[in-house]
PDB file of C-alpha atoms in Angstrom:
ATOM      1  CA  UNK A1240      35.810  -2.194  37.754  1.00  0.00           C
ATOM      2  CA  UNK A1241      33.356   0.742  37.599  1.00  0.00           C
ATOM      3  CA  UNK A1242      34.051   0.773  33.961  1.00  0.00           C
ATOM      4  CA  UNK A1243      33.600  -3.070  33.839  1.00  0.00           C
ATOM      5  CA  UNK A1244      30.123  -2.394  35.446  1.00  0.00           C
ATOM      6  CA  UNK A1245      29.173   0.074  32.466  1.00  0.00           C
ATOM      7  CA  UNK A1246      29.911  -2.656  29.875  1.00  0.00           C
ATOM      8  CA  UNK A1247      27.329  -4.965  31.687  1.00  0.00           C
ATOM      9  CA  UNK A1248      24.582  -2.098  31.475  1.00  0.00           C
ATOM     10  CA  UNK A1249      25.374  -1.879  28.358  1.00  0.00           C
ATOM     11  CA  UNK A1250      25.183  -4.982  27.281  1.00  0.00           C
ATOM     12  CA  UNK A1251      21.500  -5.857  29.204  1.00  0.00           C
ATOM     13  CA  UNK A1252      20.233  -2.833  27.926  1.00  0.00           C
ATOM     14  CA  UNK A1253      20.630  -4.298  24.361  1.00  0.00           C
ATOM     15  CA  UNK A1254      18.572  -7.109  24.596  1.00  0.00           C
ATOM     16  CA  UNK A1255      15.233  -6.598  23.426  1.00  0.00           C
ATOM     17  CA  UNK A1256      12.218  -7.925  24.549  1.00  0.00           C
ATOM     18  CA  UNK A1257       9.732  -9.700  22.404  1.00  0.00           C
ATOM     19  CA  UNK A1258       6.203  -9.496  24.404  1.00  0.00           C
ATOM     20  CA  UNK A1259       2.883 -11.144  23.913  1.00  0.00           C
ATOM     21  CA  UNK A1260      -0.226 -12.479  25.279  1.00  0.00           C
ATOM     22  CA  UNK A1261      -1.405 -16.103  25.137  1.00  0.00           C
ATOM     23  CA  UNK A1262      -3.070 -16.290  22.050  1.00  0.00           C
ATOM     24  CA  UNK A1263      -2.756 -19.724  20.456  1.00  0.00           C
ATOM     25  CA  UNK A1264      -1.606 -20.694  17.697  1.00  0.00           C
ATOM     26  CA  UNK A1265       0.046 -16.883  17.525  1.00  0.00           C
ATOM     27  CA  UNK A1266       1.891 -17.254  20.950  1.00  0.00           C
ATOM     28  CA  UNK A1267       1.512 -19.174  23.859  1.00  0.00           C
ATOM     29  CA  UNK A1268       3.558 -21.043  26.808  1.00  0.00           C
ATOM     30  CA  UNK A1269       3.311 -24.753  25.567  1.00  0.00           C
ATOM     31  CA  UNK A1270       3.342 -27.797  27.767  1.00  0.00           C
ATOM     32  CA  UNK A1271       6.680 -27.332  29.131  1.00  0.00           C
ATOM     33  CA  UNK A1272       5.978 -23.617  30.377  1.00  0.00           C
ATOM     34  CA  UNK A1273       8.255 -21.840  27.303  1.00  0.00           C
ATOM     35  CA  UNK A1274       7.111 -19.691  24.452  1.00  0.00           C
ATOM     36  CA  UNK A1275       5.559 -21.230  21.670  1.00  0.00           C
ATOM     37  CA  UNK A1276       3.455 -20.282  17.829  1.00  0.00           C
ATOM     38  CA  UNK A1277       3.550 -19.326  14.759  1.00  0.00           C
ATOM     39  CA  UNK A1278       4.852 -15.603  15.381  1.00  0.00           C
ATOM     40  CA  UNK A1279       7.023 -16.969  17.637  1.00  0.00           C
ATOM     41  CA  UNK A1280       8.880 -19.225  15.365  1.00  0.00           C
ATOM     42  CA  UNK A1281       9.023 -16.027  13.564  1.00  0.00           C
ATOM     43  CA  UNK A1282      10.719 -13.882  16.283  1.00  0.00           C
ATOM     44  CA  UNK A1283      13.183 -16.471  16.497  1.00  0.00           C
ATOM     45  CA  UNK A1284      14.212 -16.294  12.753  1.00  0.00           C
ATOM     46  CA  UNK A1285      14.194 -12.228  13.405  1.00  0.00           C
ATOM     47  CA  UNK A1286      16.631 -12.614  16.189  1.00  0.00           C
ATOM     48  CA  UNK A1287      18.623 -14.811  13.700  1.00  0.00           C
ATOM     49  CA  UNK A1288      18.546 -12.651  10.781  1.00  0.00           C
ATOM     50  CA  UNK A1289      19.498  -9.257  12.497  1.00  0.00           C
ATOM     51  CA  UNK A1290      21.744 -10.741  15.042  1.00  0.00           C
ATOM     52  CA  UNK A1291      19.917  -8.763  17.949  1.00  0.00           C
ATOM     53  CA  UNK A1292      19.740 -10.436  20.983  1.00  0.00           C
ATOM     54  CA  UNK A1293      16.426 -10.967  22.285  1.00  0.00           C
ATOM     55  CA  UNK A1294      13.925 -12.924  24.567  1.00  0.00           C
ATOM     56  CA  UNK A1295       9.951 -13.512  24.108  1.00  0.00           C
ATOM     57  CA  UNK A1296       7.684 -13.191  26.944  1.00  0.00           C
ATOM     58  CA  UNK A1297       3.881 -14.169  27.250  1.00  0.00           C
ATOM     59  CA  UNK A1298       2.468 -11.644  29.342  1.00  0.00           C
ATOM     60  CA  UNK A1299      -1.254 -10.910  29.973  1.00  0.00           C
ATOM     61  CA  UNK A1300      -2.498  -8.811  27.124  1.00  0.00           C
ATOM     62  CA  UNK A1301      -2.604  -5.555  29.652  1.00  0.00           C
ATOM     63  CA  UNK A1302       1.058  -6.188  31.009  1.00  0.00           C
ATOM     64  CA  UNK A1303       2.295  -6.235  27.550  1.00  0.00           C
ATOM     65  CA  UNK A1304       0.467  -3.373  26.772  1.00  0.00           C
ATOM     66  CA  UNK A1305       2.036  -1.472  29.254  1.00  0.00           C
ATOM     67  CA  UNK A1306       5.505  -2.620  28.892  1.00  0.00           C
ATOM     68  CA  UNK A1307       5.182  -0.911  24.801  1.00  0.00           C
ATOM     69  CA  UNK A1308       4.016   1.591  26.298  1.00  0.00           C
ATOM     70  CA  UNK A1309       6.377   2.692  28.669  1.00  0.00           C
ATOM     71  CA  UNK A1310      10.034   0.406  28.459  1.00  0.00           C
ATOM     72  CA  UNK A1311      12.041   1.067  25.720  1.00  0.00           C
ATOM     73  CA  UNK A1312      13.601  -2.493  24.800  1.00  0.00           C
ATOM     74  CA  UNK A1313      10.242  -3.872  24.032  1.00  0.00           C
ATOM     75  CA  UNK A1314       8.736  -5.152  20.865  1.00  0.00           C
ATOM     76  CA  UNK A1315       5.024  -6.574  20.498  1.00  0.00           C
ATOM     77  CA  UNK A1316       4.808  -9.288  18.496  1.00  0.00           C
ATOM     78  CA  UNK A1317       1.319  -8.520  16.967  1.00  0.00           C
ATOM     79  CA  UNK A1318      -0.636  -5.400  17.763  1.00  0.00           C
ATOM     80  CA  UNK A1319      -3.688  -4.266  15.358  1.00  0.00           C
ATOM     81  CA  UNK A1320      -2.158  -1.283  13.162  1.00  0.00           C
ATOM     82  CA  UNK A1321      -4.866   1.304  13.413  1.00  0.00           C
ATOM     83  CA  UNK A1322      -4.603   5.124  12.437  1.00  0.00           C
ATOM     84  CA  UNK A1323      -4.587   6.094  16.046  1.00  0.00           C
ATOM     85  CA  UNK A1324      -1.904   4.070  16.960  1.00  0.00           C
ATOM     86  CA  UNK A1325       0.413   4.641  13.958  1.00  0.00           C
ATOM     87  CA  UNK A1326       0.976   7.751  14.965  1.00  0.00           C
ATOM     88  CA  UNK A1327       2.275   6.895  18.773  1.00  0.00           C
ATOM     89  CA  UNK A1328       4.212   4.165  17.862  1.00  0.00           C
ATOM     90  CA  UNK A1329       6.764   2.025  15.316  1.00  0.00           C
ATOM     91  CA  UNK A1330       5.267  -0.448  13.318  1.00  0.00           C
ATOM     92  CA  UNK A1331       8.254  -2.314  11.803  1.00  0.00           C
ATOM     93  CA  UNK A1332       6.041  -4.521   9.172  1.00  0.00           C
ATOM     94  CA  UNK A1333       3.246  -7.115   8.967  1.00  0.00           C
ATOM     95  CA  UNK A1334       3.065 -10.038  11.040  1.00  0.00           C
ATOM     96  CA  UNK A1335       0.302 -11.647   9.667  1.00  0.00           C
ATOM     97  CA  UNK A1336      -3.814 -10.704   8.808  1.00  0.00           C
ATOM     98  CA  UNK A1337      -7.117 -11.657  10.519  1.00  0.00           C
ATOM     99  CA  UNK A1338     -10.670 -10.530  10.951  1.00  0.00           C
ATOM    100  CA  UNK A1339     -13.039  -9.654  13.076  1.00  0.00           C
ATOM    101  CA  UNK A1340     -16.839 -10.611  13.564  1.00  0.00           C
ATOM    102  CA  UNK A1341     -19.676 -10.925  15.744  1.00  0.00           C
ATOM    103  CA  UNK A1342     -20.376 -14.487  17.070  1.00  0.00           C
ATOM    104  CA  UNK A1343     -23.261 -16.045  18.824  1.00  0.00           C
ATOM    105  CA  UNK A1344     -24.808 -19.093  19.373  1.00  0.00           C
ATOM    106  CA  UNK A1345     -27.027 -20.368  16.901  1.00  0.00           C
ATOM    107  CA  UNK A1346     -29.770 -20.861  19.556  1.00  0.00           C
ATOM    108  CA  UNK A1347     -29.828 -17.438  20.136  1.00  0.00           C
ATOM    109  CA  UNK A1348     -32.144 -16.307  17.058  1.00  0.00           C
ATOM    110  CA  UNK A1349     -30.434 -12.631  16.302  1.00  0.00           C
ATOM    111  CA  UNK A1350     -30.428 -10.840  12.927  1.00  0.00           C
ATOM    112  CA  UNK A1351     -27.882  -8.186  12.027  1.00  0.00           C
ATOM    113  CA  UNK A1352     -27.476  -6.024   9.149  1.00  0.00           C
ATOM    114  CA  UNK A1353     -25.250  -3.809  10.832  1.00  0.00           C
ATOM    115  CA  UNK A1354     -23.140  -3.189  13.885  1.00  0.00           C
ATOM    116  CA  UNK A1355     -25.915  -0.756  15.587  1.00  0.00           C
ATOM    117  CA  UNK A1356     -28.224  -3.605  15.659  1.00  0.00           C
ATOM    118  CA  UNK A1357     -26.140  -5.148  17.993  1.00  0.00           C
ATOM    119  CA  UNK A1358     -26.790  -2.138  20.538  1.00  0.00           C
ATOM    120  CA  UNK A1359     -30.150  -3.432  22.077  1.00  0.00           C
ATOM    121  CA  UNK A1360     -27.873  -6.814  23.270  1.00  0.00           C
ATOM    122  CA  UNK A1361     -24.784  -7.562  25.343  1.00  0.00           C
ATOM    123  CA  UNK A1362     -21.444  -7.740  23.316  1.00  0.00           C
ATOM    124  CA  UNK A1363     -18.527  -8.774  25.000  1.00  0.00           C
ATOM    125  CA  UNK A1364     -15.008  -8.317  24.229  1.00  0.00           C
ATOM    126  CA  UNK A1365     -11.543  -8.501  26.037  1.00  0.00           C
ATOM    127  CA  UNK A1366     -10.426  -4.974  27.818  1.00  0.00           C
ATOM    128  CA  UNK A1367      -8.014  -3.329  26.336  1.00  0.00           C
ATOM    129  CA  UNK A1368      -8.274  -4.616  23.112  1.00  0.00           C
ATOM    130  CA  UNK A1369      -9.119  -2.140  20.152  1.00  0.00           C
ATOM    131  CA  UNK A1370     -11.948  -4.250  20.125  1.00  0.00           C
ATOM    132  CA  UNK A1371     -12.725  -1.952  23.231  1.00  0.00           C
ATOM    133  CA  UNK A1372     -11.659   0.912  21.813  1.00  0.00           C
ATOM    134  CA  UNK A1373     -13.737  -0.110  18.377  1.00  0.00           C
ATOM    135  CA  UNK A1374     -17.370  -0.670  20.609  1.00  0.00           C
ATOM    136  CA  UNK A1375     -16.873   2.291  22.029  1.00  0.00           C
ATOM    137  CA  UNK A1376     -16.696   4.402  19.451  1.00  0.00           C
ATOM    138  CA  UNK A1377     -19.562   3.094  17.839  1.00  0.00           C
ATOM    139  CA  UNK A1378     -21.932   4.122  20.880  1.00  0.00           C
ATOM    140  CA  UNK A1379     -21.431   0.798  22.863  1.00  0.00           C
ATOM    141  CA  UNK A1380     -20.782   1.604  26.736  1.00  0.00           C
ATOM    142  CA  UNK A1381     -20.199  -0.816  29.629  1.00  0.00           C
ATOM    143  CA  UNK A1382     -23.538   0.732  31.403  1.00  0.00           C
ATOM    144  CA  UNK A1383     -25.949   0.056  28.659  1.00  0.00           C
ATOM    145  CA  UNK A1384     -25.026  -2.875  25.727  1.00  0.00           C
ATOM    146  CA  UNK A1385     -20.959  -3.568  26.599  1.00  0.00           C
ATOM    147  CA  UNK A1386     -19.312  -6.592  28.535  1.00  0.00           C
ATOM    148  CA  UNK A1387     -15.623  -6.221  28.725  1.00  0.00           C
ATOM    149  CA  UNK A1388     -13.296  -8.943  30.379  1.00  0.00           C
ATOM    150  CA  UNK A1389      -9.950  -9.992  31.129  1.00  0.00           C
ATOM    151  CA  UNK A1390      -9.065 -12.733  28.350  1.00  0.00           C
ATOM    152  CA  UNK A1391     -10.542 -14.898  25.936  1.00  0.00           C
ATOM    153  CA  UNK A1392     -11.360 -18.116  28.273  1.00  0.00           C
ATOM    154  CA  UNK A1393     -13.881 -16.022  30.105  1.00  0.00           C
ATOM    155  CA  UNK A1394     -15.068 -14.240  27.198  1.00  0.00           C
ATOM    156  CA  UNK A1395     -16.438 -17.662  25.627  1.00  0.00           C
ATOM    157  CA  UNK A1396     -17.505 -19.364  28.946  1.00  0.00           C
ATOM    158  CA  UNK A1397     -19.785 -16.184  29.157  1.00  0.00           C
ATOM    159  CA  UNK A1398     -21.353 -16.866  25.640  1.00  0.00           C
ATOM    160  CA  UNK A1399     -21.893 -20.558  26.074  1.00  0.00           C
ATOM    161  CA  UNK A1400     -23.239 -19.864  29.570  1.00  0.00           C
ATOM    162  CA  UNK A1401     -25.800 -17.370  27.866  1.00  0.00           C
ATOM    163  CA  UNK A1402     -24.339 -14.366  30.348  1.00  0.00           C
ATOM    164  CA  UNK A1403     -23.709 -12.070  26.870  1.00  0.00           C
ATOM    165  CA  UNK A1404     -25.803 -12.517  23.444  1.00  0.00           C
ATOM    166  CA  UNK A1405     -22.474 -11.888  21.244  1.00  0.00           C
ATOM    167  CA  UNK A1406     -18.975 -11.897  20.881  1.00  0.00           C
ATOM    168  CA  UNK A1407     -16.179  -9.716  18.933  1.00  0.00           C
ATOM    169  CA  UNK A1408     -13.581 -11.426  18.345  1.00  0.00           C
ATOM    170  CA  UNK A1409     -10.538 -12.267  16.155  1.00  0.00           C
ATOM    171  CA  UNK A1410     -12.141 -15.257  14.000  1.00  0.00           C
ATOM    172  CA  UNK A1411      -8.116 -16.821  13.091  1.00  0.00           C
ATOM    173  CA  UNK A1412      -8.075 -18.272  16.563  1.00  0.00           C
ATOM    174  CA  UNK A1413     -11.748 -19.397  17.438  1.00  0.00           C
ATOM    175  CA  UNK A1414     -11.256 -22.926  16.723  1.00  0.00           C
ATOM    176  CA  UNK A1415      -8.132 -23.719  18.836  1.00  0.00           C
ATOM    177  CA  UNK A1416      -9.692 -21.404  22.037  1.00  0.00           C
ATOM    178  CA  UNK A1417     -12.948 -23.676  21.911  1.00  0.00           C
ATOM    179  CA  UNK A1418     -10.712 -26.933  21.334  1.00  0.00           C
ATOM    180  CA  UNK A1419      -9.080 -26.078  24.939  1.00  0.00           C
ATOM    181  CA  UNK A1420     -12.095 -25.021  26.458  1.00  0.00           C
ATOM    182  CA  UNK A1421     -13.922 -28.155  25.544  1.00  0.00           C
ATOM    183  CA  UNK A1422     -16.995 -26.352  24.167  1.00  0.00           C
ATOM    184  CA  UNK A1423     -18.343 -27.043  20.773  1.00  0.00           C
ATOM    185  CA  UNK A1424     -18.417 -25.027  17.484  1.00  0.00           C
ATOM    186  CA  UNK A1425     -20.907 -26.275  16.030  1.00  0.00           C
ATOM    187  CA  UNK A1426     -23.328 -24.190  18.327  1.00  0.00           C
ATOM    188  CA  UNK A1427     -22.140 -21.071  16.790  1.00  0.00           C
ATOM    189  CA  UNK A1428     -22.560 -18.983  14.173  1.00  0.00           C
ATOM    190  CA  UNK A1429     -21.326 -15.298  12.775  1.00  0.00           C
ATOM    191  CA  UNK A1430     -23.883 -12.861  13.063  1.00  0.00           C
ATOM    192  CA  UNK A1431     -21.850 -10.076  11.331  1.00  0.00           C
ATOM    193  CA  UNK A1432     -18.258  -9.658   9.762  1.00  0.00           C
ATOM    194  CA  UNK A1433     -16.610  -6.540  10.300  1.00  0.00           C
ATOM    195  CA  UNK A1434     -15.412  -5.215   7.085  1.00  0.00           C
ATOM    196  CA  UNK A1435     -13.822  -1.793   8.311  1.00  0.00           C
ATOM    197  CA  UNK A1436     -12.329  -3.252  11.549  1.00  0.00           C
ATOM    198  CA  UNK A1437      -8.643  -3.219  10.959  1.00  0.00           C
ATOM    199  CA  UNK A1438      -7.326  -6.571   9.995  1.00  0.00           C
ATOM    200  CA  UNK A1439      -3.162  -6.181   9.959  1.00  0.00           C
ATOM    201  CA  UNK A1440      -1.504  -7.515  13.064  1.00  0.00           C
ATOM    202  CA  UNK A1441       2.258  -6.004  13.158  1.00  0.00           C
ATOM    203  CA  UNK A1442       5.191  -5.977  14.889  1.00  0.00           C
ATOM    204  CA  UNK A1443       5.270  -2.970  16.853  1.00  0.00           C
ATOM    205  CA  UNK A1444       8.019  -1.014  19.078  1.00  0.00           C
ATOM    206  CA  UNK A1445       8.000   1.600  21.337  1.00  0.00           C
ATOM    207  CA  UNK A1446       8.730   5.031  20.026  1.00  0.00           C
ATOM    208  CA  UNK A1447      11.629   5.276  22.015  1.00  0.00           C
ATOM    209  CA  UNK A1448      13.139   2.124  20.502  1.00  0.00           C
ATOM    210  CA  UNK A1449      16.256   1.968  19.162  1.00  0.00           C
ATOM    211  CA  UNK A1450      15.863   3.615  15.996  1.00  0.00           C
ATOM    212  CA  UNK A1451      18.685   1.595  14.161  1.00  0.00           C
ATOM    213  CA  UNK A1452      17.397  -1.353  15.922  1.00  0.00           C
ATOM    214  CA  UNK A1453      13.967  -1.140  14.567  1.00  0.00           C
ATOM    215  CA  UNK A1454      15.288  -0.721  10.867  1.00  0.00           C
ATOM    216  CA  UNK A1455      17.326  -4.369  11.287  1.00  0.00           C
ATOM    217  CA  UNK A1456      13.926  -5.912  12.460  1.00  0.00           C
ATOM    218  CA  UNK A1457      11.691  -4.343   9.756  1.00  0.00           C
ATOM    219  CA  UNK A1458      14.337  -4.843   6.912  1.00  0.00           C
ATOM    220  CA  UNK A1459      14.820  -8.534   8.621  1.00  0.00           C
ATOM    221  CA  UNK A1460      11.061  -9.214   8.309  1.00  0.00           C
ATOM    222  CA  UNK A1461      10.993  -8.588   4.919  1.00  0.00           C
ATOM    223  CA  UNK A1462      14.360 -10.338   4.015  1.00  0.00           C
ATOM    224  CA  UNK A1463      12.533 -14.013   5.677  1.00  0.00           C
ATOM    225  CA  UNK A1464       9.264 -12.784   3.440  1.00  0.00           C
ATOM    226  CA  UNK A1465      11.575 -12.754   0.776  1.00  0.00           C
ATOM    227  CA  UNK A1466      13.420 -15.728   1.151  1.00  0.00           C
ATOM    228  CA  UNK A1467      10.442 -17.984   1.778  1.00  0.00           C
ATOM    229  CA  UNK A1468      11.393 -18.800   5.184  1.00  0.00           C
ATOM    230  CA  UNK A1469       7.890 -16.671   6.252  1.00  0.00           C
ATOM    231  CA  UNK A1470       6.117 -19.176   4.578  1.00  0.00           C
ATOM    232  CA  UNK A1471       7.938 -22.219   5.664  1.00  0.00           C
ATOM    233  CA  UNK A1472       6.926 -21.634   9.288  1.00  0.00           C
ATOM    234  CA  UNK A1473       3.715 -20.689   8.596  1.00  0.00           C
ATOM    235  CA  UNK A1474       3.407 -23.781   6.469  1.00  0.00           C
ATOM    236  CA  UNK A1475       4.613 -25.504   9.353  1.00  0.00           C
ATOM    237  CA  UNK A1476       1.924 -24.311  11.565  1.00  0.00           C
ATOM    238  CA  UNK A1477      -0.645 -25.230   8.938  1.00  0.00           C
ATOM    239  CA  UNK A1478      -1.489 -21.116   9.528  1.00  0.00           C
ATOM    240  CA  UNK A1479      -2.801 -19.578   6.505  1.00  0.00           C
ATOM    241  CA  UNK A1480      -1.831 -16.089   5.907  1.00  0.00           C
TER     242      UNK A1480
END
């Protein structure tokens, strides 16, 4: 029986954990409460293709930062490959691209040439993000020019409202975040793209991860590239890559 037992822990500890925040039309919980997108749809054909068993989670973005960070099962489906983090962690191949910019509203007459003309206003972005990280590093700082908050449906009721001048934000999701908000794009505009903010979204394991695990998910990544099954779903999706 107490050998029985071992085969169970065993067995759990094998299944890995896909993890991500609600970030439509990447991942989300649809109407029905599961998990739902684009890189979902992916994960799925992952699990397939490398026979590992696995479950996706949406988590909020800090939760699922935490879990990489400290369980050993878990995968993120699409964290921003940066320098920094390359070196503390797996990256098993790209998920997909985006880009970042600064976004206000229209009414709000602001010109920008580059980022540190950006540090006399308030930019907001989500906490935790690289985004953060990004700011930050550029001389932006939460007493002076820096509004951080807790997900994207605050971040763009803050804008609208006039509480924060800009925005940084990934510019692949804008349209569908405003479409469930009910506010209107056409009041914005980009005040600045971002050409040196890193733009690859991968899937990324803890360091810890299984080793031999993480080689069936990166070569099963490529194998769906490959095969044109990548671009099937993301046809699907009407998600351009």
């Amino acid at each position: 029986m107490v050998f029985s037992g071992l085969i169970v822990t065993s067995a759990q500890a094998k299944v890995i954990r896909f993890v991500a925040e609600d970030l439509p039309p990447y991942h989300y919980l649809n109407e029905q409460g599961k998990p739902d997108g684009v890189l979902v749809d992916i994960a799925k054909e992952l699990q397939l293709h490398s026979g590992l068993d696995a479950k996706i989670e949406i988590l909020p973005m800090a939760r699922a930062h935490h879990e990489l960070q400290t369980k050993f099962d878990v995968v993120m489906l699409a964290w921003l490959k940066t320098p920094r983090r390359e070196k503390h962690f797996q990256f098993l191949g790209s998920m997909c691209q985006s880009s970042a910019s600064l976004i206000g509203l229209k009414s709000n007459v602001i010109q920008l040439s580059q980022l540190d003309d950006a540090k006399r206003l308030r930019t907001s972005t989500i906490r935790g993000y690289y985004s953060e990280q990004y700011l930050k590093e550029a001389g932006f700082s939460e007493e002076h020019d820096l509004v951080l908050v807790s997900h994207y449906k605050s971040m763009w009721q803050m804008l609208y409202k006039g509480r924060t001048d800009l925005i940084l934000t990934n510019t692949r999701t804008l349209k569908r975040e405003l479409d469930e908000l009910g506010l209107d794009p056409q009041l914005l505009e980009y005040k600045l793209t971002l050409h040196d903010f890193p733009s690859e979204l991968h899937l990324a394991a803890n360091p810890q991860f299984s080793k031999l695990d993480a080689q069936k998910l990166k070569h099963s990544l490529a194998a769906i590239k490959a095969s044109g099954r990548y671009d099937e779903i993301v046809k699907k999706w009407r998600f351009i890559n």
